[in-house]
Amino acid sequence: MQRAPTIQIGTVAPKTATVNDPAQPGALGPARPLAPSELRYLVVATQREGNRTFARAVGELGLTPSHAEILVVLEEFGPMSLRDLGEMIVCEAGSPSRIVDTLVQRGLLERGVDPNDRRAIVITLTAEGRGKLPALRRIEHEMDGATADQLTPTQQVMVAGILRGFLAGTETGEALERRFARRPKATPRTR
Amino acid sequence: MQRAPTIQIGTVAPKTATVNDPAQPGALGPARPLAPSELRYLVVATQREGNRTFARAVGELGLTPSHAEILVVLEEFGPMSLRDLGEMIVCEAGSPSRIVDTLVQRGLLERGVDPNDRRAIVITLTAEGRGKLPALRRIEHEMDGATADQLTPTQQVMVAGILRGFLAGTETGEALERRFARRPKATPRTR
DNA sequence: TCACATTTGATGTTACGACATCTATTATAA
DNA sequence: TTATAATAGATGTCGTAACATCAAATGTGA
């Protein structure tokens, strides 16, 4: 309602209202005390907004946010088993069999066999899958730009640090740690 | 993996690892620079963890997080139309017809007619629905306590302020504003 | 070796989230 | 009035999240 109802497809929607002035690090509205559960709902709402924007952007490529996450991880870390993949992503905690299956059927991924373990599969990007990555990288960059329009670098680092602490010891927290802590460009993981 | 695999049902799961020391306001790990999209995934993961914990807790009452949100809002603000309800909640943006329908079928809500507008319905808590609220309040309190174990009040207010700024102008942001800004205890909204 | 547990991945189920579409009712304007 | 738009709500669809169960392959210890 307050926001422009239509977003320009292909780019990340610009915000029409900006409460925080990015020129002032740490600047925000008056520090209202927190109502019960308010923080949790703020996190929920933030995730929803981010996911919807991301979904519209990658939807242009015929992908969903989960698809995008998997493609990016596979390009970043190289081929891996379903189990290892599950330990690197936030979507589909546990085994992402079905999402991988969808991507295999669309020709973006390949299911290979592990010669050392006939239970395991080795998931590899196909050429077509790899072809999605420049656009995905561009979208990620645009999303980060939209975040930068709303939050100062100081605020971003502050929130990230707090959330990392909150997630310490959780499965998804460990997944993000594996994924973002050290960034081994195209280093296939083995276990 | 790092976390205890079983949680005691009926209470919020305790964290086994604590990186941040709540005794030191603002204390966090080293301020690692942000990788692309990392902040978004941190928010996603945080929302997932919170939602799973909340889901297990309210699951004891036979409810889902969405159910809980609606019951709490209706008790807080009194009977309202589906449209107004949709503008107060984060779950099911748009019209929560189906979730309300489920709750009506379970006898927790009642669908009434609006004498002034035959299109509209008036959603009211039944006695049984109202009976869930003490337990829901207790669960919310436990969730807040679990948050307090992980984040200092300073950190909480900081994150909340930043997220409010980020959500300014969005539908869900406005919904939370309506819901948490001023807290009119049991004041039925009319429009 | 053999019984048993563990691991890997697939699959079934329920409930949401987001989007689109549809009907009934009400509002608006020529 | 009457045509048209706007609104309230219901409903259909697709993909995901979380949970559970299952089969096949592998690991383990007696």
CSV table of C-alpha atoms (C1' of nucleotides) in Angstrom, one decimal:
chain,number,residue,atom,x,y,z
A,1,MET,CA,0.0,0.0,0.0
A,2,GLN,CA,2.7,2.4,0.9
A,3,ARG,CA,4.9,0.7,-1.5
A,4,ALA,CA,4.8,0.9,-5.3
A,5,PRO,CA,2.5,-2.0,-6.3
A,6,THR,CA,4.5,-2.9,-9.3
A,7,ILE,CA,8.2,-3.7,-9.3
A,8,GLN,CA,10.3,-3.5,-12.4
A,9,ILE,CA,11.0,-7.1,-13.3
A,10,GLY,CA,14.6,-8.0,-13.8
A,11,THR,CA,15.9,-5.8,-11.1
A,12,VAL,CA,15.4,-5.6,-7.4
A,13,ALA,CA,12.5,-3.4,-6.3
A,14,PRO,CA,13.6,-0.1,-5.0
A,15,LYS,CA,12.2,1.0,-1.7
A,16,THR,CA,10.0,4.1,-1.7
A,17,ALA,CA,10.3,4.9,1.9
A,18,THR,CA,13.6,5.2,3.8
A,19,VAL,CA,13.4,5.7,7.5
A,20,ASN,CA,17.1,5.2,8.2
A,21,ASP,CA,19.6,7.5,6.8
A,22,PRO,CA,22.5,5.4,5.6
A,23,ALA,CA,24.7,8.4,5.9
A,24,GLN,CA,24.4,8.1,9.7
A,25,PRO,CA,25.9,4.8,10.9
A,26,GLY,CA,23.7,3.3,13.5
A,27,ALA,CA,20.9,5.8,13.0
A,28,LEU,CA,17.5,4.5,13.6
A,29,GLY,CA,14.2,5.5,15.0
A,30,PRO,CA,13.6,6.0,18.7
A,31,ALA,CA,14.6,2.8,20.6
A,32,ARG,CA,11.2,1.6,21.4
A,33,PRO,CA,11.1,-1.2,24.0
A,34,LEU,CA,10.3,-4.6,22.7
A,35,ALA,CA,6.8,-6.0,23.0
A,36,PRO,CA,6.6,-9.8,23.7
A,37,SER,CA,7.6,-11.8,20.6
A,38,GLU,CA,8.1,-8.6,18.6
A,39,LEU,CA,11.7,-9.4,17.7
A,40,ARG,CA,10.8,-12.8,16.4
A,41,TYR,CA,8.1,-11.4,14.2
A,42,LEU,CA,10.5,-8.7,13.0
A,43,VAL,CA,12.8,-11.5,11.9
A,44,VAL,CA,10.0,-13.3,10.3
A,45,ALA,CA,8.8,-10.3,8.3
A,46,THR,CA,12.3,-9.4,7.2
A,47,GLN,CA,12.9,-12.9,5.9
A,48,ARG,CA,9.5,-12.8,4.1
A,49,GLU,CA,10.3,-9.5,2.4
A,50,GLY,CA,13.8,-10.6,1.4
A,51,ASN,CA,12.5,-13.9,0.1
A,52,ARG,CA,9.7,-12.4,-1.9
A,53,THR,CA,12.1,-10.0,-3.6
A,54,PHE,CA,14.6,-12.7,-4.3
A,55,ALA,CA,11.9,-15.1,-5.5
A,56,ARG,CA,10.7,-12.5,-8.1
A,57,ALA,CA,14.2,-11.9,-9.3
A,58,VAL,CA,15.2,-15.5,-9.7
A,59,GLY,CA,11.7,-16.3,-11.0
A,60,GLU,CA,12.8,-14.4,-14.2
A,61,LEU,CA,15.3,-17.3,-14.7
A,62,GLY,CA,12.6,-19.9,-14.1
A,63,LEU,CA,14.2,-20.6,-10.7
A,64,THR,CA,13.0,-20.5,-7.1
A,65,PRO,CA,15.1,-19.3,-4.1
A,66,SER,CA,15.9,-22.9,-3.2
A,67,HIS,CA,17.1,-23.6,-6.7
A,68,ALA,CA,19.3,-20.6,-6.7
A,69,GLU,CA,20.8,-21.4,-3.4
A,70,ILE,CA,21.8,-24.9,-4.6
A,71,LEU,CA,23.2,-23.7,-7.9
A,72,VAL,CA,25.3,-21.1,-6.2
A,73,VAL,CA,26.7,-23.5,-3.6
A,74,LEU,CA,27.6,-26.1,-6.2
A,75,GLU,CA,29.4,-23.6,-8.2
A,76,GLU,CA,31.2,-22.3,-5.2
A,77,PHE,CA,32.3,-25.7,-3.7
A,78,GLY,CA,32.1,-28.0,-6.6
A,79,PRO,CA,30.4,-31.4,-6.9
A,80,MET,CA,29.3,-33.0,-3.7
A,81,SER,CA,27.0,-35.6,-2.3
A,82,LEU,CA,23.4,-34.9,-1.3
A,83,ARG,CA,24.4,-35.2,2.3
A,84,ASP,CA,27.2,-32.6,2.0
A,85,LEU,CA,24.9,-30.3,0.0
A,86,GLY,CA,22.3,-30.6,2.8
A,87,GLU,CA,24.9,-29.5,5.2
A,88,MET,CA,25.7,-26.4,3.2
A,89,ILE,CA,22.3,-25.0,2.6
A,90,VAL,CA,19.5,-23.5,4.7
A,91,CYS,CA,16.6,-24.6,2.5
A,92,GLU,CA,15.3,-28.2,2.9
A,93,ALA,CA,17.2,-29.1,6.1
A,94,GLY,CA,18.0,-32.7,5.9
A,95,SER,CA,18.0,-34.1,2.5
A,96,PRO,CA,17.2,-31.9,-0.5
A,97,SER,CA,16.4,-34.9,-2.7
A,98,ARG,CA,13.3,-33.4,-4.2
A,99,ILE,CA,14.7,-30.1,-5.0
A,100,VAL,CA,17.8,-31.7,-6.6
A,101,ASP,CA,15.4,-34.0,-8.5
A,102,THR,CA,13.6,-31.0,-9.9
A,103,LEU,CA,16.9,-29.5,-11.0
A,104,VAL,CA,18.0,-32.7,-12.5
A,105,GLN,CA,14.8,-33.0,-14.5
A,106,ARG,CA,15.3,-29.5,-15.8
A,107,GLY,CA,18.8,-30.4,-16.9
A,108,LEU,CA,20.6,-28.0,-14.5
A,109,LEU,CA,22.1,-30.7,-12.4
A,110,GLU,CA,23.5,-34.2,-12.9
A,111,ARG,CA,23.2,-37.1,-10.6
A,112,GLY,CA,26.4,-39.2,-10.6
A,113,VAL,CA,27.5,-42.2,-8.8
A,114,ASP,CA,30.1,-42.4,-6.1
A,115,PRO,CA,32.5,-45.3,-6.9
A,116,ASN,CA,33.4,-45.6,-3.3
A,117,ASP,CA,29.8,-45.7,-1.9
A,118,ARG,CA,26.9,-47.0,-3.9
A,119,ARG,CA,24.5,-45.4,-1.6
A,120,ALA,CA,25.8,-41.9,-2.3
A,121,ILE,CA,25.3,-39.7,-5.3
A,122,VAL,CA,27.5,-37.0,-6.7
A,123,ILE,CA,25.7,-33.9,-7.7
A,124,THR,CA,27.3,-31.8,-10.5
A,125,LEU,CA,26.3,-28.7,-12.3
A,126,THR,CA,25.6,-29.2,-16.0
A,127,ALA,CA,26.7,-26.6,-18.5
A,128,GLU,CA,23.1,-25.3,-18.6
A,129,GLY,CA,23.1,-25.1,-14.8
A,130,ARG,CA,26.4,-23.3,-14.8
A,131,GLY,CA,24.9,-20.9,-17.4
A,132,LYS,CA,22.5,-19.6,-14.8
A,133,LEU,CA,25.2,-18.4,-12.5
A,134,PRO,CA,26.2,-15.1,-14.0
A,135,ALA,CA,22.6,-14.0,-13.8
A,136,LEU,CA,22.3,-15.3,-10.2
A,137,ARG,CA,25.4,-13.5,-9.2
A,138,ARG,CA,24.0,-10.3,-10.7
A,139,ILE,CA,20.8,-10.8,-8.7
A,140,GLU,CA,22.7,-11.4,-5.5
A,141,HIS,CA,24.6,-8.3,-6.1
A,142,GLU,CA,21.4,-6.3,-6.7
A,143,MET,CA,19.9,-7.7,-3.5
A,144,ASP,CA,23.0,-6.7,-1.6
A,145,GLY,CA,22.7,-3.3,-3.1
A,146,ALA,CA,19.1,-3.0,-2.0
A,147,THR,CA,20.2,-3.9,1.5
A,148,ALA,CA,23.0,-1.3,1.4
A,149,ASP,CA,20.3,1.3,0.5
A,150,GLN,CA,18.5,0.5,3.7
A,151,LEU,CA,21.3,-0.4,6.2
A,152,THR,CA,24.7,1.1,6.7
A,153,PRO,CA,27.7,-1.3,6.6
A,154,THR,CA,28.0,-0.8,10.3
A,155,GLN,CA,24.4,-1.9,10.8
A,156,GLN,CA,24.8,-4.9,8.5
A,157,VAL,CA,27.9,-6.1,10.3
A,158,MET,CA,26.2,-5.5,13.7
A,159,VAL,CA,23.2,-7.5,12.8
A,160,ALA,CA,25.2,-10.2,11.1
A,161,GLY,CA,27.4,-10.6,14.2
A,162,ILE,CA,24.4,-10.8,16.5
A,163,LEU,CA,22.6,-13.3,14.3
A,164,ARG,CA,25.7,-15.5,14.0
A,165,GLY,CA,25.9,-15.6,17.8
A,166,PHE,CA,22.2,-16.5,18.0
A,167,LEU,CA,22.7,-19.3,15.5
A,168,ALA,CA,25.8,-20.7,17.0
A,169,GLY,CA,25.4,-24.4,17.6
A,170,THR,CA,22.3,-24.8,15.4
A,171,GLU,CA,22.3,-26.9,12.2
A,172,THR,CA,21.6,-24.0,10.0
A,173,GLY,CA,24.1,-21.8,11.8
A,174,GLU,CA,26.8,-24.4,11.1
A,175,ALA,CA,25.7,-24.7,7.5
A,176,LEU,CA,26.2,-20.9,7.0
A,177,GLU,CA,29.5,-21.1,8.8
A,178,ARG,CA,30.7,-23.8,6.4
A,179,ARG,CA,29.5,-21.8,3.5
A,180,PHE,CA,30.6,-18.3,4.4
A,181,ALA,CA,33.4,-18.5,6.9
A,182,ARG,CA,36.3,-19.1,4.7
A,183,ARG,CA,35.5,-18.8,1.0
A,184,PRO,CA,37.3,-21.5,-0.9
A,185,LYS,CA,36.6,-20.6,-4.4
A,186,ALA,CA,35.7,-23.8,-6.3
A,187,THR,CA,37.3,-26.2,-3.9
A,188,PRO,CA,35.5,-29.5,-4.0
A,189,ARG,CA,34.8,-30.8,-0.5
A,190,THR,CA,35.6,-34.3,0.4
A,191,ARG,CA,34.9,-36.0,3.7
B,1,MET,CA,24.7,-32.0,15.7
B,2,GLN,CA,26.3,-29.7,18.2
B,3,ARG,CA,22.9,-29.3,19.7
B,4,ALA,CA,21.1,-31.7,22.0
B,5,PRO,CA,19.1,-33.9,19.6
B,6,THR,CA,16.1,-34.1,21.9
B,7,ILE,CA,14.3,-31.2,23.3
B,8,GLN,CA,12.2,-31.3,26.3
B,9,ILE,CA,8.7,-31.0,25.0
B,10,GLY,CA,6.6,-28.3,26.6
B,11,THR,CA,9.4,-25.9,27.0
B,12,VAL,CA,11.6,-24.0,24.7
B,13,ALA,CA,14.8,-25.9,23.8
B,14,PRO,CA,17.8,-24.6,25.6
B,15,LYS,CA,20.9,-23.7,23.7
B,16,THR,CA,24.0,-25.8,24.4
B,17,ALA,CA,26.5,-23.4,22.9
B,18,THR,CA,26.7,-19.7,23.7
B,19,VAL,CA,29.1,-17.6,21.7
B,20,ASN,CA,27.9,-14.2,22.9
B,21,ASP,CA,28.2,-13.4,26.5
B,22,PRO,CA,25.0,-11.6,27.5
B,23,ALA,CA,26.8,-10.0,30.4
B,24,GLN,CA,28.7,-7.9,27.9
B,25,PRO,CA,26.3,-5.6,26.0
B,26,GLY,CA,27.1,-5.6,22.3
B,27,ALA,CA,29.7,-8.3,22.6
B,28,LEU,CA,30.0,-10.6,19.6
B,29,GLY,CA,32.6,-12.5,17.8
B,30,PRO,CA,35.1,-10.7,15.5
B,31,ALA,CA,33.3,-8.5,13.1
B,32,ARG,CA,33.9,-10.6,10.0
B,33,PRO,CA,33.1,-8.8,6.7
B,34,LEU,CA,30.0,-9.9,5.0
B,35,ALA,CA,30.1,-12.3,2.1
B,36,PRO,CA,27.5,-11.7,-0.7
B,37,SER,CA,24.0,-12.6,0.5
B,38,GLU,CA,25.3,-13.7,3.8
B,39,LEU,CA,23.1,-11.4,5.8
B,40,ARG,CA,20.0,-12.5,4.0
B,41,TYR,CA,20.8,-16.1,4.7
B,42,LEU,CA,21.5,-15.3,8.3
B,43,VAL,CA,18.0,-13.8,8.6
B,44,VAL,CA,16.5,-16.9,6.8
B,45,ALA,CA,18.3,-19.2,9.2
B,46,THR,CA,17.3,-17.2,12.3
B,47,GLN,CA,13.7,-17.2,11.2
B,48,ARG,CA,13.8,-21.0,10.6
B,49,GLU,CA,15.3,-21.7,14.0
B,50,GLY,CA,12.8,-19.5,15.8
B,51,ASN,CA,9.9,-20.9,13.8
B,52,ARG,CA,10.8,-24.5,14.4
B,53,THR,CA,11.2,-23.9,18.2
B,54,PHE,CA,7.9,-22.1,18.2
B,55,ALA,CA,6.2,-24.7,16.1
B,56,ARG,CA,7.2,-27.5,18.5
B,57,ALA,CA,6.0,-25.5,21.5
B,58,VAL,CA,2.6,-24.6,20.1
B,59,GLY,CA,2.3,-28.1,18.5
B,60,GLU,CA,1.8,-29.3,22.1
B,61,LEU,CA,-1.5,-27.4,22.0
B,62,GLY,CA,-2.4,-28.8,18.6
B,63,LEU,CA,-1.6,-25.5,17.0
B,64,THR,CA,0.7,-24.2,14.3
B,65,PRO,CA,2.6,-20.9,14.5
B,66,SER,CA,0.1,-19.3,12.2
B,67,HIS,CA,-2.8,-20.4,14.4
B,68,ALA,CA,-1.0,-19.1,17.4
B,69,GLU,CA,-0.4,-15.7,15.8
B,70,ILE,CA,-4.1,-15.3,14.9
B,71,LEU,CA,-5.4,-16.3,18.3
B,72,VAL,CA,-3.1,-13.9,20.0
B,73,VAL,CA,-4.0,-11.0,17.7
B,74,LEU,CA,-7.7,-11.6,18.2
B,75,GLU,CA,-7.4,-11.7,21.9
B,76,GLU,CA,-5.3,-8.6,21.8
B,77,PHE,CA,-7.5,-6.5,19.5
B,78,GLY,CA,-10.9,-8.1,19.7
B,79,PRO,CA,-13.1,-9.3,16.9
B,80,MET,CA,-12.3,-8.1,13.4
B,81,SER,CA,-12.9,-8.7,9.8
B,82,LEU,CA,-10.7,-11.0,7.7
B,83,ARG,CA,-9.3,-8.0,6.0
B,84,ASP,CA,-8.3,-6.3,9.2
B,85,LEU,CA,-6.8,-9.5,10.5
B,86,GLY,CA,-4.8,-9.9,7.4
B,87,GLU,CA,-3.4,-6.4,8.0
B,88,MET,CA,-2.3,-7.4,11.5
B,89,ILE,CA,-0.5,-10.6,10.9
B,90,VAL,CA,2.7,-11.6,9.1
B,91,CYS,CA,1.6,-15.1,8.2
B,92,GLU,CA,-0.6,-15.5,5.0
B,93,ALA,CA,-0.2,-12.0,3.6
B,94,GLY,CA,-3.4,-11.1,1.9
B,95,SER,CA,-6.4,-13.0,3.1
B,96,PRO,CA,-6.0,-15.7,5.8
B,97,SER,CA,-9.3,-17.4,4.7
B,98,ARG,CA,-8.0,-20.9,4.9
B,99,ILE,CA,-6.2,-20.6,8.2
B,100,VAL,CA,-9.3,-19.0,9.8
B,101,ASP,CA,-11.3,-21.7,8.2
B,102,THR,CA,-9.2,-24.4,9.9
B,103,LEU,CA,-9.6,-22.6,13.2
B,104,VAL,CA,-13.3,-22.3,12.8
B,105,GLN,CA,-13.6,-26.0,12.0
B,106,ARG,CA,-11.7,-26.8,15.2
B,107,GLY,CA,-14.1,-24.6,17.2
B,108,LEU,CA,-11.5,-22.0,18.2
B,109,LEU,CA,-12.9,-19.2,16.1
B,110,GLU,CA,-16.4,-18.1,15.0
B,111,ARG,CA,-17.3,-16.6,11.7
B,112,GLY,CA,-20.0,-13.9,12.2
B,113,VAL,CA,-21.7,-11.6,9.7
B,114,ASP,CA,-21.2,-7.9,9.4
B,115,PRO,CA,-24.6,-6.3,9.5
B,116,ASN,CA,-23.3,-3.3,7.6
B,117,ASP,CA,-21.5,-5.2,4.8
B,118,ARG,CA,-22.7,-8.5,3.7
B,119,ARG,CA,-19.4,-9.2,2.0
B,120,ALA,CA,-17.5,-9.0,5.3
B,121,ILE,CA,-17.2,-11.5,8.1
B,122,VAL,CA,-16.4,-10.8,11.7
B,123,ILE,CA,-14.0,-13.2,13.3
B,124,THR,CA,-14.4,-13.9,17.0
B,125,LEU,CA,-12.6,-16.0,19.5
B,126,THR,CA,-14.7,-18.8,21.0
B,127,ALA,CA,-14.4,-19.8,24.6
B,128,GLU,CA,-12.3,-22.7,23.5
B,129,GLY,CA,-10.1,-20.5,21.5
B,130,ARG,CA,-9.7,-18.1,24.3
B,131,GLY,CA,-8.8,-21.1,26.5
B,132,LYS,CA,-5.6,-21.5,24.5
B,133,LEU,CA,-4.3,-18.1,25.3
B,134,PRO,CA,-2.8,-18.6,28.7
B,135,ALA,CA,-0.6,-21.4,27.3
B,136,LEU,CA,0.2,-19.3,24.3
B,137,ARG,CA,1.3,-16.4,26.5
B,138,ARG,CA,3.4,-18.8,28.5
B,139,ILE,CA,5.1,-20.1,25.3
B,140,GLU,CA,5.7,-16.6,24.1
B,141,HIS,CA,7.3,-15.7,27.4
B,142,GLU,CA,9.5,-18.8,27.2
B,143,MET,CA,10.6,-17.9,23.7
B,144,ASP,CA,11.5,-14.4,24.8
B,145,GLY,CA,13.4,-15.9,27.7
B,146,ALA,CA,15.3,-18.1,25.3
B,147,THR,CA,16.1,-15.0,23.2
B,148,ALA,CA,17.3,-13.2,26.3
B,149,ASP,CA,19.7,-16.1,27.0
B,150,GLN,CA,21.3,-15.5,23.7
B,151,LEU,CA,21.1,-11.7,23.2
B,152,THR,CA,21.5,-8.9,25.6
B,153,PRO,CA,18.6,-6.3,25.8
B,154,THR,CA,20.9,-3.9,24.1
B,155,GLN,CA,21.4,-6.3,21.2
B,156,GLN,CA,17.7,-7.0,21.0
B,157,VAL,CA,16.8,-3.4,20.8
B,158,MET,CA,19.5,-2.7,18.3
B,159,VAL,CA,18.5,-5.5,16.0
B,160,ALA,CA,14.8,-4.6,16.4
B,161,GLY,CA,15.4,-1.0,15.4
B,162,ILE,CA,17.5,-1.9,12.4
B,163,LEU,CA,14.9,-4.4,11.2
B,164,ARG,CA,12.1,-1.9,11.8
B,165,GLY,CA,13.9,0.5,9.6
B,166,PHE,CA,14.4,-2.1,6.9
B,167,LEU,CA,10.8,-3.0,7.0
B,168,ALA,CA,9.5,0.6,6.9
B,169,GLY,CA,7.1,0.9,4.0
B,170,THR,CA,6.5,-2.8,3.5
B,171,GLU,CA,3.2,-4.5,4.1
B,172,THR,CA,4.5,-6.8,6.8
B,173,GLY,CA,6.3,-3.9,8.4
B,174,GLU,CA,3.1,-1.9,8.6
B,175,ALA,CA,1.3,-5.0,10.0
B,176,LEU,CA,3.9,-5.2,12.8
B,177,GLU,CA,3.6,-1.5,13.4
B,178,ARG,CA,-0.1,-1.7,13.9
B,179,ARG,CA,0.4,-4.7,16.1
B,180,PHE,CA,3.2,-3.6,18.4
B,181,ALA,CA,3.5,0.1,18.2
B,182,ARG,CA,0.9,1.1,20.7
B,183,ARG,CA,-0.6,-1.7,22.6
B,184,PRO,CA,-4.3,-1.2,23.0
B,185,LYS,CA,-5.3,-4.0,25.2
B,186,ALA,CA,-8.6,-5.5,23.9
B,187,THR,CA,-9.6,-2.5,21.8
B,188,PRO,CA,-11.7,-3.7,18.9
B,189,ARG,CA,-10.6,-2.0,15.7
B,190,THR,CA,-13.2,-0.6,13.3
B,191,ARG,CA,-12.5,1.0,10.0
C,1,DT,C1',30.6,-64.6,8.7
C,2,DC,C1',26.5,-62.9,10.5
C,3,DA,C1',23.4,-60.2,13.0
C,4,DC,C1',22.6,-55.5,13.8
C,5,DA,C1',23.2,-50.7,13.7
C,6,DT,C1',24.2,-46.7,10.9
C,7,DT,C1',24.2,-44.1,6.9
C,8,DT,C1',22.5,-42.3,2.4
C,9,DG,C1',19.0,-41.1,-0.2
C,10,DA,C1',14.0,-41.4,-1.6
C,11,DT,C1',9.3,-40.7,-0.5
C,12,DG,C1',4.8,-39.7,2.0
C,13,DT,C1',2.1,-36.3,4.6
C,14,DT,C1',0.5,-31.9,6.4
C,15,DA,C1',0.4,-27.1,6.5
C,16,DC,C1',2.3,-22.6,4.6
C,17,DG,C1',3.7,-18.8,1.4
C,18,DA,C1',3.0,-16.6,-2.7
C,19,DC,C1',0.5,-15.8,-6.6
C,20,DA,C1',-3.6,-15.8,-9.5
C,21,DT,C1',-8.5,-16.1,-10.3
C,22,DC,C1',-13.3,-16.1,-9.1
C,23,DT,C1',-17.9,-14.7,-7.0
C,24,DA,C1',-20.7,-11.7,-4.3
C,25,DT,C1',-21.4,-7.4,-2.7
C,26,DT,C1',-20.7,-2.5,-2.4
C,27,DA,C1',-19.1,2.0,-4.1
C,28,DT,C1',-18.8,5.4,-7.8
C,29,DA,C1',-19.9,8.1,-11.6
C,30,DA,C1',-22.1,9.1,-16.1
D,1,DT,C1',-30.7,4.1,-12.8
D,2,DT,C1',-27.1,1.7,-14.9
D,3,DA,C1',-22.6,0.5,-16.2
D,4,DT,C1',-18.3,0.1,-14.2
D,5,DA,C1',-14.9,-0.2,-10.8
D,6,DA,C1',-13.5,-1.5,-6.3
D,7,DT,C1',-13.7,-4.4,-2.3
D,8,DA,C1',-14.2,-8.8,0.8
D,9,DG,C1',-13.6,-13.1,0.8
D,10,DA,C1',-13.0,-17.9,-1.1
D,11,DT,C1',-10.4,-21.0,-3.8
D,12,DG,C1',-6.9,-23.2,-7.1
D,13,DT,C1',-2.0,-24.1,-7.9
D,14,DC,C1',2.9,-24.7,-7.2
D,15,DG,C1',6.8,-25.2,-4.4
D,16,DT,C1',8.7,-25.4,0.2
D,17,DA,C1',9.3,-26.7,5.5
D,18,DA,C1',9.1,-29.9,8.8
D,19,DC,C1',8.3,-34.2,10.2
D,20,DA,C1',8.2,-39.3,9.6
D,21,DT,C1',9.1,-43.7,7.3
D,22,DC,C1',11.4,-46.7,4.1
D,23,DA,C1',14.9,-49.5,1.2
D,24,DA,C1',19.5,-50.2,-0.1
D,25,DA,C1',24.2,-50.1,1.0
D,26,DT,C1',27.7,-49.9,4.3
D,27,DG,C1',30.0,-50.2,8.9
D,28,DT,C1',30.6,-52.7,13.3
D,29,DG,C1',31.4,-56.2,16.7
D,30,DA,C1',30.7,-60.9,18.3
